[in-house]
């Protein structure tokens, strides 16, 4: 194992700017959802390509939402929830 590059001075510096060490899955989902809403506002649609150069993570996130929705519809374990489906359908 490599030694961590996270040193005490780095931890202290990040704590000094109120760095969030833990981001909930809901916060991360909401951030991407907000990015998707902005994308739709600019383009008029939600068909974000996986290789979208401006925001590569958004393209992958959209594909994952579609995958999770299909799992949910097949009654399989999924991170998709009804509130998320409702938000995405807005």
mmCIF file of C-alpha atoms in Angstrom:
data_model
loop_
_atom_site.group_PDB
_atom_site.id
_atom_site.type_symbol
_atom_site.label_atom_id
_atom_site.label_comp_id
_atom_site.label_asym_id
_atom_site.label_seq_id
_atom_site.Cartn_x
_atom_site.Cartn_y
_atom_site.Cartn_z
ATOM 1 C CA UNK A 1 0.000 0.000 0.000
ATOM 2 C CA UNK A 2 1.121 3.491 -0.803
ATOM 3 C CA UNK A 3 1.270 5.989 2.020
ATOM 4 C CA UNK A 4 -1.532 8.528 1.960
ATOM 5 C CA UNK A 5 -0.857 11.963 0.526
ATOM 6 C CA UNK A 6 -3.379 13.363 2.995
ATOM 7 C CA UNK A 7 -1.170 14.893 5.652
ATOM 8 C CA UNK A 8 -2.193 16.576 8.889
ATOM 9 C CA UNK A 9 -1.454 20.044 7.475
ATOM 10 C CA UNK A 10 -3.689 19.264 4.484
ATOM 11 C CA UNK A 11 -6.469 18.017 6.749
ATOM 12 C CA UNK A 12 -6.164 21.167 8.850
ATOM 13 C CA UNK A 13 -6.240 23.380 5.751
ATOM 14 C CA UNK A 14 -9.389 21.679 4.453
ATOM 15 C CA UNK A 15 -11.030 21.843 7.870
ATOM 16 C CA UNK A 16 -10.147 25.545 7.925
ATOM 17 C CA UNK A 17 -12.396 26.159 4.909
ATOM 18 C CA UNK A 18 -15.239 23.980 6.282
ATOM 19 C CA UNK A 19 -14.596 21.168 3.795
ATOM 20 C CA UNK A 20 -17.397 18.569 3.717
ATOM 21 C CA UNK A 21 -15.708 15.222 4.310
ATOM 22 C CA UNK A 22 -18.885 13.239 3.712
ATOM 23 C CA UNK A 23 -21.325 13.956 0.908
ATOM 24 C CA UNK A 24 -24.571 12.043 1.051
ATOM 25 C CA UNK A 25 -25.802 10.153 -1.988
ATOM 26 C CA UNK A 26 -28.854 12.416 -2.005
ATOM 27 C CA UNK A 27 -26.679 15.532 -2.184
ATOM 28 C CA UNK A 28 -24.636 14.066 -5.024
ATOM 29 C CA UNK A 29 -27.822 13.023 -6.862
ATOM 30 C CA UNK A 30 -29.331 16.487 -6.408
ATOM 31 C CA UNK A 31 -26.176 18.129 -7.798
ATOM 32 C CA UNK A 32 -26.339 16.040 -10.983
ATOM 33 C CA UNK A 33 -30.100 16.581 -11.217
ATOM 34 C CA UNK A 34 -29.548 20.342 -11.089
ATOM 35 C CA UNK A 35 -26.917 19.998 -13.833
ATOM 36 C CA UNK A 36 -29.420 18.043 -15.938
ATOM 37 C CA UNK A 37 -32.069 20.743 -15.456
ATOM 38 C CA UNK A 38 -29.551 23.357 -16.648
ATOM 39 C CA UNK A 39 -28.677 21.176 -19.650
ATOM 40 C CA UNK A 40 -32.374 20.813 -20.525
ATOM 41 C CA UNK A 41 -32.882 24.557 -20.146
ATOM 42 C CA UNK A 42 -30.115 25.175 -22.712
ATOM 43 C CA UNK A 43 -30.921 22.369 -25.163
ATOM 44 C CA UNK A 44 -34.631 21.642 -24.718
ATOM 45 C CA UNK A 45 -34.022 17.926 -24.077
ATOM 46 C CA UNK A 46 -32.393 15.487 -21.629
ATOM 47 C CA UNK A 47 -30.504 13.316 -24.112
ATOM 48 C CA UNK A 48 -27.041 13.944 -22.679
ATOM 49 C CA UNK A 49 -24.424 11.913 -24.566
ATOM 50 C CA UNK A 50 -22.142 9.750 -22.423
ATOM 51 C CA UNK A 51 -19.133 11.534 -23.913
ATOM 52 C CA UNK A 52 -20.538 15.046 -23.392
ATOM 53 C CA UNK A 53 -17.308 17.041 -23.376
ATOM 54 C CA UNK A 54 -18.635 19.917 -21.283
ATOM 55 C CA UNK A 55 -19.626 17.620 -18.407
ATOM 56 C CA UNK A 56 -18.584 14.004 -18.894
ATOM 57 C CA UNK A 57 -19.905 12.993 -15.469
ATOM 58 C CA UNK A 58 -23.395 14.217 -16.348
ATOM 59 C CA UNK A 59 -23.598 11.966 -19.404
ATOM 60 C CA UNK A 60 -22.658 8.915 -17.359
ATOM 61 C CA UNK A 61 -25.069 9.923 -14.586
ATOM 62 C CA UNK A 62 -27.983 10.198 -17.029
ATOM 63 C CA UNK A 63 -27.178 6.744 -18.440
ATOM 64 C CA UNK A 64 -27.085 5.355 -14.875
ATOM 65 C CA UNK A 65 -30.485 6.879 -14.085
ATOM 66 C CA UNK A 66 -31.964 5.140 -17.111
ATOM 67 C CA UNK A 67 -30.333 1.854 -16.099
ATOM 68 C CA UNK A 68 -31.540 2.173 -12.489
ATOM 69 C CA UNK A 69 -35.054 2.989 -13.712
ATOM 70 C CA UNK A 70 -35.122 -0.169 -15.837
ATOM 71 C CA UNK A 71 -33.975 -2.216 -12.838
ATOM 72 C CA UNK A 72 -36.692 -0.692 -10.694
ATOM 73 C CA UNK A 73 -39.340 -1.420 -13.332
ATOM 74 C CA UNK A 74 -38.177 -5.053 -13.387
ATOM 75 C CA UNK A 75 -38.547 -5.199 -9.579
ATOM 76 C CA UNK A 76 -34.802 -5.564 -9.143
ATOM 77 C CA UNK A 77 -32.560 -3.848 -6.620
ATOM 78 C CA UNK A 78 -31.957 -0.283 -7.744
ATOM 79 C CA UNK A 79 -30.946 3.103 -6.404
ATOM 80 C CA UNK A 80 -33.917 4.626 -8.228
ATOM 81 C CA UNK A 81 -36.789 5.791 -6.035
ATOM 82 C CA UNK A 82 -40.270 7.070 -6.841
ATOM 83 C CA UNK A 83 -39.402 10.624 -5.698
ATOM 84 C CA UNK A 84 -36.409 10.561 -8.077
ATOM 85 C CA UNK A 85 -38.579 9.266 -10.939
ATOM 86 C CA UNK A 86 -41.073 12.056 -10.264
ATOM 87 C CA UNK A 87 -38.302 14.670 -10.250
ATOM 88 C CA UNK A 88 -36.853 13.344 -13.517
ATOM 89 C CA UNK A 89 -40.300 13.399 -15.120
ATOM 90 C CA UNK A 90 -40.793 17.114 -14.350
#
